[in-house]
XYZ file of C-alpha atoms in Angstrom:
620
model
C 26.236 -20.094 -25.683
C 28.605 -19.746 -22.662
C 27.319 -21.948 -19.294
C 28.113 -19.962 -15.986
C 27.823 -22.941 -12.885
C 25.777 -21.781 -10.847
C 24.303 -23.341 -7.113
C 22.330 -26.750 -8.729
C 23.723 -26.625 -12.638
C 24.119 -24.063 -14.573
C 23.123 -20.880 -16.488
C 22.976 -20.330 -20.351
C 24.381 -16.836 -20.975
C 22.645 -16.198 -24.627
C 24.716 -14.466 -26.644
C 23.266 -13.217 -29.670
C 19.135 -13.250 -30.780
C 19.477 -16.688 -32.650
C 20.408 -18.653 -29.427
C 17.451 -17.169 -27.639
C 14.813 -18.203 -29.984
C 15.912 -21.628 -30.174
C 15.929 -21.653 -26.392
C 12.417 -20.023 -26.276
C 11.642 -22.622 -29.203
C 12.106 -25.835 -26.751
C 9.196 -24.738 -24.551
C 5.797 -25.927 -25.088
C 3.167 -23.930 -26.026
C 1.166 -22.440 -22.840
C 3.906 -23.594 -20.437
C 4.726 -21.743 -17.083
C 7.595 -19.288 -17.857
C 10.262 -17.885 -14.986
C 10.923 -13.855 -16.155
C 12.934 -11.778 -14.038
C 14.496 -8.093 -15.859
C 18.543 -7.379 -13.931
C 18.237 -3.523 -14.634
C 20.178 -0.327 -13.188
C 17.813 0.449 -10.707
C 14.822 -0.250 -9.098
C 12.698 3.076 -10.745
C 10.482 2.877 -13.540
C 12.780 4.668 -16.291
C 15.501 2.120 -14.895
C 17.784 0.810 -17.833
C 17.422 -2.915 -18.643
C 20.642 -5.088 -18.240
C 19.080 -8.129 -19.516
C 16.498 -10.479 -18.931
C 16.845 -14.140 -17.093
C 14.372 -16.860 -18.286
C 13.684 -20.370 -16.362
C 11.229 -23.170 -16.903
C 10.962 -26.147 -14.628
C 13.343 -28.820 -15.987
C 15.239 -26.444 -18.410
C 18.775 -24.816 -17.092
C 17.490 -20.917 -17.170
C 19.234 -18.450 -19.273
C 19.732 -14.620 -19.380
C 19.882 -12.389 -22.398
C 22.181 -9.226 -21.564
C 20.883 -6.009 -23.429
C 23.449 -4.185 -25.978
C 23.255 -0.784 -23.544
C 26.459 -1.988 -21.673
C 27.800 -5.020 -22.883
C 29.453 -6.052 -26.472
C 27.819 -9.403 -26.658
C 24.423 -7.892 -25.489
C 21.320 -8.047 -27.991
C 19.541 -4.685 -28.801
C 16.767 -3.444 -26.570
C 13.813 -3.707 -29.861
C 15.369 -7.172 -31.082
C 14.689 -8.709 -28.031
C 11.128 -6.826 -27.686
C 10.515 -8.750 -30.683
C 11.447 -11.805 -29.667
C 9.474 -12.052 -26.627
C 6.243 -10.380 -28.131
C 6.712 -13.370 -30.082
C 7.221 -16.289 -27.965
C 5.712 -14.694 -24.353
C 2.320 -14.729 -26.070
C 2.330 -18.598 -26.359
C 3.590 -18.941 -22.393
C 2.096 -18.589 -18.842
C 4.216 -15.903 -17.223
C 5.496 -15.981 -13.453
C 7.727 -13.460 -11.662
C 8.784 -12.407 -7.987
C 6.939 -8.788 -8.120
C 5.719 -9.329 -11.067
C 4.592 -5.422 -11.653
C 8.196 -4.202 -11.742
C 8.971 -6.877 -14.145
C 5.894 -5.980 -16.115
C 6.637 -2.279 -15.984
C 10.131 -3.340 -17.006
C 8.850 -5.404 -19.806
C 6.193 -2.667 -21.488
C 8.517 0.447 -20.932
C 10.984 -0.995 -23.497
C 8.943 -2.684 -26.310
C 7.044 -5.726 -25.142
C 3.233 -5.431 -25.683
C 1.249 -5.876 -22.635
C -1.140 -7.917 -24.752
C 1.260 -10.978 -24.612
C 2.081 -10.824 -20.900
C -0.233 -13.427 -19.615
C 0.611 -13.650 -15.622
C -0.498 -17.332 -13.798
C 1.466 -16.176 -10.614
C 3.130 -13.597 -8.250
C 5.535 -15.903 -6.191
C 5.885 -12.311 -3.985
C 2.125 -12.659 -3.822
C 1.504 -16.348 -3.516
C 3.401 -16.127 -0.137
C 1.330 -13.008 1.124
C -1.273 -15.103 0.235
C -0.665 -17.925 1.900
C 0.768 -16.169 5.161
C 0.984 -12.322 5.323
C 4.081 -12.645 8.095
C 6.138 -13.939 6.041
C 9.099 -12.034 4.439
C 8.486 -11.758 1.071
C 12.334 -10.982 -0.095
C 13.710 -13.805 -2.380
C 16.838 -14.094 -0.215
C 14.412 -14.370 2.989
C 12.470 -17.611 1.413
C 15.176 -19.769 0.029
C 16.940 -19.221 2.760
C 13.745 -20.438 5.246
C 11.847 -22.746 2.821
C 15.117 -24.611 1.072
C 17.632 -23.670 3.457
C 19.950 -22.259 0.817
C 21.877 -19.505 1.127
C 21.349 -17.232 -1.940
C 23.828 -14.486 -2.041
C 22.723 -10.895 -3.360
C 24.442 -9.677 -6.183
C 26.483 -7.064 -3.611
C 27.879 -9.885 -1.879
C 28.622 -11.790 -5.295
C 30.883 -8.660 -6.771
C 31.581 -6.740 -3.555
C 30.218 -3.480 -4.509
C 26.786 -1.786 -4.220
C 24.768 -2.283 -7.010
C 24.137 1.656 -7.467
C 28.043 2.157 -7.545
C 28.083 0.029 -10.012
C 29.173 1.926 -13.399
C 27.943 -0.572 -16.007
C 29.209 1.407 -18.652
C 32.778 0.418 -17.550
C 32.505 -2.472 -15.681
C 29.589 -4.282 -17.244
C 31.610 -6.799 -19.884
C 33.638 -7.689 -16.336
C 30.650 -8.217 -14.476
C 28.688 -9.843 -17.439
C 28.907 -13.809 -16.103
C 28.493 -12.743 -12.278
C 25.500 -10.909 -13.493
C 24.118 -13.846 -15.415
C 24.788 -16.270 -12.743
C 22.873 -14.143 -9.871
C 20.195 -13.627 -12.498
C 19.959 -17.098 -13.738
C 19.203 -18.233 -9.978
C 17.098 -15.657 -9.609
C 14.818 -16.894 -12.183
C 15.519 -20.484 -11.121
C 14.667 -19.914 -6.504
C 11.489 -18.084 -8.245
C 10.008 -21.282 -10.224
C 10.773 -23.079 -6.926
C 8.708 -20.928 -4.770
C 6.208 -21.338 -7.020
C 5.925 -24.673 -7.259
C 6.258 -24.948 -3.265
C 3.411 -22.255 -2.364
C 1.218 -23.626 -5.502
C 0.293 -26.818 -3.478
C -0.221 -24.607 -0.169
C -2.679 -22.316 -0.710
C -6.208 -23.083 -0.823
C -8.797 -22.276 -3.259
C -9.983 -18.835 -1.170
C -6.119 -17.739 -2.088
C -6.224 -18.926 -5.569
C -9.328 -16.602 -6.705
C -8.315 -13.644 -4.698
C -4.942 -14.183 -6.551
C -6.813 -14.555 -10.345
C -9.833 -12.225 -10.156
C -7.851 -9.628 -7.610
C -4.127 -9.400 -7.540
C -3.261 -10.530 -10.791
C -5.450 -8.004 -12.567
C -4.162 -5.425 -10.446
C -0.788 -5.372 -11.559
C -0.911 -3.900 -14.629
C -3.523 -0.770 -13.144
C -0.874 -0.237 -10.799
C 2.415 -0.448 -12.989
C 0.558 1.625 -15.722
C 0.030 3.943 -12.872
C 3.384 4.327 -11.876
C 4.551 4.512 -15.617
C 2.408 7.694 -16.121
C 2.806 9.181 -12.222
C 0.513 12.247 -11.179
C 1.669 16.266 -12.380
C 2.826 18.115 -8.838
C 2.948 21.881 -8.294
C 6.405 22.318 -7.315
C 7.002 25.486 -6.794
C 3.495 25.127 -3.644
C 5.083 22.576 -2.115
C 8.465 24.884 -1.781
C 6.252 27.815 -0.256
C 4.774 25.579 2.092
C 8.093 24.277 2.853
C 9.181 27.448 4.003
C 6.019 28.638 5.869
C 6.643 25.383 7.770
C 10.370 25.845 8.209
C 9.430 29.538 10.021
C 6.806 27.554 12.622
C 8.857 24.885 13.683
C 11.378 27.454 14.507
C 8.007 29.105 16.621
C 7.052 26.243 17.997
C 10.276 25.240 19.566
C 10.832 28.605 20.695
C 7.458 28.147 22.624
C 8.358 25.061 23.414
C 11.633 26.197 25.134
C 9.428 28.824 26.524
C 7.167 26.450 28.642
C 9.906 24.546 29.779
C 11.773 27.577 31.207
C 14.946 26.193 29.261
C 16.947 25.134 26.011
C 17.340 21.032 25.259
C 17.895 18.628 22.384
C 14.656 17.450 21.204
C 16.186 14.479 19.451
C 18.085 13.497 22.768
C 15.225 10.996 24.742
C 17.912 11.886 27.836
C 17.798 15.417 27.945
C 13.812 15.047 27.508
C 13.488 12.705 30.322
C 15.397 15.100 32.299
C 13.562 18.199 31.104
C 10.184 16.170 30.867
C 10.189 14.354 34.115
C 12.594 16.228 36.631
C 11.818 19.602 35.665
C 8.729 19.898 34.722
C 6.905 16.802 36.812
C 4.870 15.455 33.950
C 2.890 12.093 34.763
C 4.566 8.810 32.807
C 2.684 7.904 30.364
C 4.296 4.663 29.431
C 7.852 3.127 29.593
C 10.732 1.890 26.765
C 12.273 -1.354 26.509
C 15.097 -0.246 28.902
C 12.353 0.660 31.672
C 12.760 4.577 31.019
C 9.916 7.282 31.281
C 8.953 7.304 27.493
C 8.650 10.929 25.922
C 7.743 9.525 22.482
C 4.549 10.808 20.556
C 1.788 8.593 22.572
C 2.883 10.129 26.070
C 2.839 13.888 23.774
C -0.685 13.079 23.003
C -1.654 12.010 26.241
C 0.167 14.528 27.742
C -1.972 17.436 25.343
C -5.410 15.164 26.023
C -4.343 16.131 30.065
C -4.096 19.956 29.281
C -0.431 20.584 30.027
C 0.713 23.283 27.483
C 4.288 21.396 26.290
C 2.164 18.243 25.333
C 0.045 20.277 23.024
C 2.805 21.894 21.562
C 5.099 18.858 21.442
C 2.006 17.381 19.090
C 2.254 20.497 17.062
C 6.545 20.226 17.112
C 5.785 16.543 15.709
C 2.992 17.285 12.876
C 5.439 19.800 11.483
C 7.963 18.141 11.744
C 6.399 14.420 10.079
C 4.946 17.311 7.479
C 8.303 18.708 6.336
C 10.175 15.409 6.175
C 7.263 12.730 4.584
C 5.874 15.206 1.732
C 7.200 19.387 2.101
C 10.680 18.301 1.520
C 10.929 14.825 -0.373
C 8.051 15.166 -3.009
C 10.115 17.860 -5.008
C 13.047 15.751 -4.916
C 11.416 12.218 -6.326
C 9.758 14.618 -9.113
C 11.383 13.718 -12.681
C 12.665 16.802 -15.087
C 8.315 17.848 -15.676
C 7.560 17.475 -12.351
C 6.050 14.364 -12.309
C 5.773 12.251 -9.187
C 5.647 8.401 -9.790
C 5.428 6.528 -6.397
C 4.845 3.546 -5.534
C 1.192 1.132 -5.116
C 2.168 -2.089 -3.409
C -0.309 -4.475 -3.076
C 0.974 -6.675 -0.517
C 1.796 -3.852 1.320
C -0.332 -4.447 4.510
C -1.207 -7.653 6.411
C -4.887 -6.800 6.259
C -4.440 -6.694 2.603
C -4.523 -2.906 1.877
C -2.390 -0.955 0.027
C 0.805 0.235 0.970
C 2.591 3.706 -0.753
C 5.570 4.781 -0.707
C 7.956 7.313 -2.399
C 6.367 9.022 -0.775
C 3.570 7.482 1.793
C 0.106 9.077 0.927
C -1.839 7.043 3.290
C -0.910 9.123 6.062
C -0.765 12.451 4.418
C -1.992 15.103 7.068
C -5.088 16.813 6.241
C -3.536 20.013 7.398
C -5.519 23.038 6.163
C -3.056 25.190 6.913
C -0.472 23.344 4.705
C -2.550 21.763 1.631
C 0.098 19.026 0.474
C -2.743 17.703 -1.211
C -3.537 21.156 -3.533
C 0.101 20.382 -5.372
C -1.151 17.239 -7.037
C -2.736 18.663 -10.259
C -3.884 17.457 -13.200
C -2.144 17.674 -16.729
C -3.198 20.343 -18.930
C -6.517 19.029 -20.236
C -7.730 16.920 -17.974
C -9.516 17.033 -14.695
C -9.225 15.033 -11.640
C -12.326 12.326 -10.745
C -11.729 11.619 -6.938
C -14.376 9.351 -5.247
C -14.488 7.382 -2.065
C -16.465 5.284 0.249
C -19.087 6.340 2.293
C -18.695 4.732 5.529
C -17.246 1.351 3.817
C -15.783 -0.173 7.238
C -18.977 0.319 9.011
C -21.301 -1.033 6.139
C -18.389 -4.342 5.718
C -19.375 -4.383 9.623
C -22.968 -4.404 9.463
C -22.783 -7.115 6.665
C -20.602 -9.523 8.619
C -21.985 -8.928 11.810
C -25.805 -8.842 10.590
C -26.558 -6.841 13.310
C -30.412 -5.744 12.741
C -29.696 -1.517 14.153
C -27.331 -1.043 11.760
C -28.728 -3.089 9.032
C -31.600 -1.262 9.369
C -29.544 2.364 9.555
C -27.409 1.753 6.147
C -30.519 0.247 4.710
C -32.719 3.333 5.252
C -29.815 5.638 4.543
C -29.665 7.218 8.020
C -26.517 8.788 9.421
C -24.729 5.745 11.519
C -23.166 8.427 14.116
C -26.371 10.242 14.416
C -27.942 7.103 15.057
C -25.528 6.078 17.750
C -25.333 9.314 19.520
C -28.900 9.287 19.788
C -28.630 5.445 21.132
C -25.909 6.176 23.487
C -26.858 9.578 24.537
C -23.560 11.363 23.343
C -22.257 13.897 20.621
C -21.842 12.684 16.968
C -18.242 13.595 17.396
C -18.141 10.971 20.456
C -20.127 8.294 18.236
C -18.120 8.676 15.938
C -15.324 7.776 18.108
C -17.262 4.987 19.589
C -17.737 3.505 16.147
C -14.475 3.204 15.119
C -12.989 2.575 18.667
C -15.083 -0.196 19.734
C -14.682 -2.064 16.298
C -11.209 -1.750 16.394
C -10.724 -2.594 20.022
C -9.849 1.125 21.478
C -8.937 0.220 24.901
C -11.203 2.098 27.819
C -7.950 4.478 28.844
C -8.569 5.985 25.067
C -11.912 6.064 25.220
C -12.002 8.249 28.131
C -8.745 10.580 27.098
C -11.203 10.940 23.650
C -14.230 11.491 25.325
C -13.107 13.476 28.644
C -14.660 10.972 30.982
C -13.446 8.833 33.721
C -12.192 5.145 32.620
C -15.138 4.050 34.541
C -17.702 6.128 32.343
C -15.664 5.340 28.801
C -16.427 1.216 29.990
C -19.909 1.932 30.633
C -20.400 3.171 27.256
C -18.523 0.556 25.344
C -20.797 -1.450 27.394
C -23.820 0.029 26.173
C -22.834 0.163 23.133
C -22.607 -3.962 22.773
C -25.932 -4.013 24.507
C -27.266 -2.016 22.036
C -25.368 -3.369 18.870
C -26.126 -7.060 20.033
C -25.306 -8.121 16.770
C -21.672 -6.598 16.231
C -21.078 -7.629 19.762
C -21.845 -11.358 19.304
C -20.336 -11.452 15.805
C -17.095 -10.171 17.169
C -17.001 -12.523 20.465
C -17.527 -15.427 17.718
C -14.613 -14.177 15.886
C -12.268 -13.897 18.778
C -13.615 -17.746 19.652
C -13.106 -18.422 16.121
C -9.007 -17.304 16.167
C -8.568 -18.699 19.317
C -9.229 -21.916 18.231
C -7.526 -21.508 14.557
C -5.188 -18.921 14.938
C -5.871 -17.055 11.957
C -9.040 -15.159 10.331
C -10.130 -14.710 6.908
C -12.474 -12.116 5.246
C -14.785 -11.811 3.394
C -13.483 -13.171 -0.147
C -10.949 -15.939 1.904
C -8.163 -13.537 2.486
C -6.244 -15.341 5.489
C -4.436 -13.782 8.257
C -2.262 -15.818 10.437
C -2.757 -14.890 14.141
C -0.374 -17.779 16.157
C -0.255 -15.561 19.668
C -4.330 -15.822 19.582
C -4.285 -19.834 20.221
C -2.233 -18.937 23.038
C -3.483 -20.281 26.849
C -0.675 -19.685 28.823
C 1.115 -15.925 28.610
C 4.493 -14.265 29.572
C 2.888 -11.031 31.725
C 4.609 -8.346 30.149
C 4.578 -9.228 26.645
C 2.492 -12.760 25.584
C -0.377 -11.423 27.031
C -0.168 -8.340 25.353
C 0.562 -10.036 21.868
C -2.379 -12.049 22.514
C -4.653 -9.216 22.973
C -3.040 -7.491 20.001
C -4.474 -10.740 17.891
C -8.101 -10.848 19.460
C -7.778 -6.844 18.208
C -6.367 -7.547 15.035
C -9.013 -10.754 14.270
C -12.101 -8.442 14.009
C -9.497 -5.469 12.600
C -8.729 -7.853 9.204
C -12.166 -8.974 8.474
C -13.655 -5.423 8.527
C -10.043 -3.532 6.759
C -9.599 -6.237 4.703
C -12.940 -6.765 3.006
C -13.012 -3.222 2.941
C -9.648 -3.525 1.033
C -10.757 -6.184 -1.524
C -13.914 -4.141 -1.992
C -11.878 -1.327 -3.255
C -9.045 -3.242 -5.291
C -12.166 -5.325 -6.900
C -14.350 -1.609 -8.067
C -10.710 -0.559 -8.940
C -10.099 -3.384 -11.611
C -13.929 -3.186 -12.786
C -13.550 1.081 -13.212
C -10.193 0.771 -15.152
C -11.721 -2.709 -16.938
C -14.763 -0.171 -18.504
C -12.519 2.830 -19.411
C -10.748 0.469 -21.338
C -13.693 -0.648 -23.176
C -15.160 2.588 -23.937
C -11.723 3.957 -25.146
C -11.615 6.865 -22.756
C -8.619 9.099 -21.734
C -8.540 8.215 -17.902
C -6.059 6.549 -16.012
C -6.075 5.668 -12.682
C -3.163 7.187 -10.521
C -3.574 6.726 -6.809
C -5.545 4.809 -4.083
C -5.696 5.818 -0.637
C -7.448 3.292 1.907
C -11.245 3.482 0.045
C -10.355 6.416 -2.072
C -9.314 6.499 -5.807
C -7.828 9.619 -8.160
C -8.504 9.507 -11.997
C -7.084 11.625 -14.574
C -9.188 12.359 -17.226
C -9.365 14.557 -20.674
C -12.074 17.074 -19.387
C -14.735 16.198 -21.805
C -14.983 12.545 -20.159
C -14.680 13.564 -16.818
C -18.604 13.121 -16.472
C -18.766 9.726 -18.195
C -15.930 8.187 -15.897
C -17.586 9.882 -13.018
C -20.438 7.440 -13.705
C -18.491 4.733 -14.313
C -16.867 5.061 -11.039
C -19.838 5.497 -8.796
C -21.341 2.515 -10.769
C -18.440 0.272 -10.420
C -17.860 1.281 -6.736
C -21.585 0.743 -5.319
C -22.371 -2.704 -7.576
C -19.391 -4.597 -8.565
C -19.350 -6.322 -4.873
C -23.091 -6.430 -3.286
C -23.599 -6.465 0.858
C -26.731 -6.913 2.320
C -26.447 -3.155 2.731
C -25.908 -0.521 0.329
C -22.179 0.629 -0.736
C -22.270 4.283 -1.190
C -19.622 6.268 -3.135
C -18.988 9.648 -2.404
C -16.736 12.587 -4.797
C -17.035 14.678 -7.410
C -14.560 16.034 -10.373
C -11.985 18.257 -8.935
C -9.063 20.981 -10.780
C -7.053 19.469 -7.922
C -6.792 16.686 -5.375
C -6.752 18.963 -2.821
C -10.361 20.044 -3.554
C -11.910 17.008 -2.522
C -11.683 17.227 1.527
C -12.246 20.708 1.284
C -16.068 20.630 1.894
C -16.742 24.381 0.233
C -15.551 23.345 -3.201
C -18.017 22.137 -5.262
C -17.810 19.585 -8.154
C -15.941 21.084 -10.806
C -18.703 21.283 -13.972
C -21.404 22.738 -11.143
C -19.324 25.890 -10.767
C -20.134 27.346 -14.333
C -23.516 28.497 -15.364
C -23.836 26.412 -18.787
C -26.874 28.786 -19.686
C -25.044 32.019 -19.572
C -22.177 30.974 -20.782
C -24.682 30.122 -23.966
C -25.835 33.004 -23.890
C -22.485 35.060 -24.159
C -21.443 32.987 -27.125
């Protein structure tokens, strides 16, 4: 067994399969384990290099696989050895679903992986503002410098051809690995103390289960209709073209729409459009916001600079990307990440599907299909931010509206004496702190009008509008929030009494925004992750074919073989509306679908109530 010194001892490089049993041998039986795959990449199908090992008190090791290197042990051998030994241990990791991806893509059970920790997730946990990289926390919590394995070999890992250079590479590899492994048990040692028991259950009974749904999800990845998303592509291609012609049009000349200069010039000098706002440098801004403003004001450019920008977000995030992350059948395997969002959300990417456009005109949504077979269950939440709202808040109107299943923007319009559309607004805007500029841009009113009906609104909503003055006091005071289950948010500019004009102050209000924003998103958040867990908990223990493939906000997609689709239906609307219990009704909303697109499209029907069962009998 060759050591490689390392930063604080060593590393064991194992060598063949006998010297890593007899290492795996020395631990104790339901000890905390360090596990940490090197691999070629950072995608699912990724090829394993080897896997580094660490346990408090014991120099780590790492076990190269034989893909690349002669001394390596074959991929099934060492399956074996760690279905044998990793059932006996408490497993930790640093983004621990990779690893755990990693781990049951190439031969290890997922019966024996029993996670006690995240580190990544132990220090969202404890403080959502930190960063989360390895690097990042030795570096702030030990003051080390940990190199990356780049800086270590001077090359970029994907230039790296391991089929040549991997025996050369072997004992930098196991080095960087082997401290890996080792920073990791650290971190978890240091954040174990730190976090309180609110963190501690959200970590056992939320995150923790979570990461094989979501690993398991990337691992299969959702079917996508190619050859739709390279028609709409093109259709798109042809009205950008249209749109900046128009756009050139209705400013009477030809510019660079990337250049900020030539738009200021064009913009501001030509043209005589109000400023909106201002960049760091003190410039007219011509981003998006003053586009939007500019199209809420009725100049023509602004509404076609919105349009320019749509098409443009809609070619680059999903018409163009999608079919290049497909694999060779078209499969699309992004990514869930759990600690994505401060509020405690999820996060996507490869590619982002929280902020897919709902763009009739280009239906990104219609080319995720289901596999031959099976049928798409899609359900959401009925109004989930507004009922988390009522709950915390207690407020008795809206108690009583979710109670009695009324419409909670029919009920405020008829309150305030506006539109639904506007209540709808005024929902949403007032509990997420919409300032009164917005309100009237939205609403077509004067500033003075929009603050008169924010006002009426907390007169009316007494309840909201003391809960939410309490929780302002309350972050003030403590300079964080927590929701619901004890999911903390650290808010340090809200304890703030003295403020730099230009940009304390306007930190500070972002906190007193952001206090109310996590308790409402992020209960919301944990409400979903926990009916997520329970839905794929009961699948499992009926045996069905349904897997869970994407979550966006308080929406979930299931696969299913089509002659389950209406038991896992159930199942979800069960597990959605009673795993967690308000003191008003949750509500889940869907039906099964031959595509994901089908589900905002309100004239599409559920998919079994399209057929007429009796003549179909009939014609038998």
């Amino acid at each position: 067994m060759q050591k490689i010194e390392v930063y604080k001892g060593h590393v064991e490089l194992v060598e063949n399969a006998d010297e890593l049993e007899r290492w795996l041998e020395q631990l104790e039986d339901n000890s905390i384990l360090t596990f940490d795959w090197e691999t070629t990449g950072l995608n699912y199908d990724a090829i394993p290099l080897g896997l580094s090992l660490h346990q408090r008190g014991v120099s780590p090791c790492f076990a190269p696989v034989d893909y690349f290197f002669d001394n390596g042990i074959p991929m099934g051998t060492l399956a074996r050895i760690c279905n044998k030994h990793f059932k006996r241990l408490r497993l930790i990791a640093h983004n621990a679903k990779y690893d755990y991806m990693i781990s049951v893509m190439n031969g290890i059970s997922r019966e024996v992986i029993t996670l006690e920790a995240d580190t990544l997730v132990m220090v969202h946990l404890y403080n959502p503002n930190l960063m989360k990289q390895l690097e990042k926390r030795v570096k702030e919590d030990f003051g080390y410098s940990k190199k990356t394995f780049d800086e270590i070999c001077g090359k970029k890992w994907p230039k790296i051809d391991w089929a040549k250079e991997g025996n050369e590479l072997l004992p930098l590899l196991a080095g960087y690995a082997g401290e890996d492994t080792y920073w990791e048990t650290q971190v978890y040692h240091k954040y174990k103390g730190m976090l309180d028991e609110d963190a501690w259950k959200i970590m056992r009974k939320i995150e923790l289960p979570l990461i094989p749904i979501l690993a398991d999800a990337k691992i299969r990845g959702v079917l996508i209709d190619v050859p739709l998303l390279q028609e709409l592509h093109e259709k798109c291609e042809k009205q950008l073209i249209k749109v900046r012609e128009n756009i050139f049009d209705e400013a009477g000349c030809v510019f660079n729409l990337n250049s900020p200069k030539q738009k200021q010039q064009v913009f501001f000098e030509r043209l005589k459009l109000p400023i909106i706002g201002k960049t760091r440098t003190g410039a007219p801004s011509t981003d998006s916001k003053a586009a939007v403003e500019w199209a809420n004001m009725g100049y023509e450019i602004g509404k076609l600079l919105v349009k320019y920008s749509e098409l443009q977000k809609l070619e680059s995030g999903y018409l163009k990307p999608i079919p290049i992350l497909v694999d060779d059948d078209n499969v699309l395997r992004g990514d869930l990440n759990s600690c994505g969002t401060k509020t405690g959300r999820f996060s996507s990417s490869d590619p982002n599907l929280q902020n897919m456009p709902n763009n009739h005109d280009f239906p990104v949504r219609d080319a995720f299909i289901p596999r031959p077979g099976y049928l798409f269950v899609n359900y959401d939440y009925s109004q989930l931010e507004l009922r988390v709202m009522a709950h915390m808040s207690k407020d008795p109107v809206f108690m009583d509206i979710f109670t009695h299943g009324r419409d909670p923007h029919g009920e405020v319009a008829k309150m305030l004496g506006i539109s639904r559309k506007k209540a709808k607004v005024a929902n949403f805007g007032v509990l997420y702190g919409l300032s009164d500029e917005s309100f009237a841009a939205q609403f077509g009113v004067t500033i003075t009008e929009a603050h008169q009906i924010v006002e009426d609104y907390h007169e009316t909503y007494y309840g909201f509008a003391k809960w939410k003055v309490a929780t302002e006091n309350f972050a003030k005071k403590h300079g964080y929030v927590k929701n619901l289950f004890g999911r903390i948010r650290q808010l340090p500019m809200a304890t703030k009494t003295r403020y730099d004009k230009d940009f304390r102050f306007g930190e500070f209000a972002k906190d007193m925004r952001r206090a109310v924003n996590t308790i409402i998103q992020g209960t919301g958040a944990d409400i979903m992750k926990l009916a997520t867990i329970a839905t794929v908990k009961e699948i499992k223990r009926r045996g069905l074919d349904a897997h869970f493939l994407l979550q966006v906000h308080d929406e979930n997609l299931i696969e299913v073989r089509i002659d389950q689709a209406r038991e896992v239906e159930q199942i979800m609307i069960d597990c959605m509306e009673n795993t967690t219990k308000l003191c008003v009704p949750l509500e889940a909303d869907g039906k099964i679908i031959a595509k994901w697109g089908e589900m905002k499209d309100d004239s599409c029907i559920s998919y079994f109530d399209r057929f007429d069962y009796s003549l179909i009998s009939s014609m038998l």
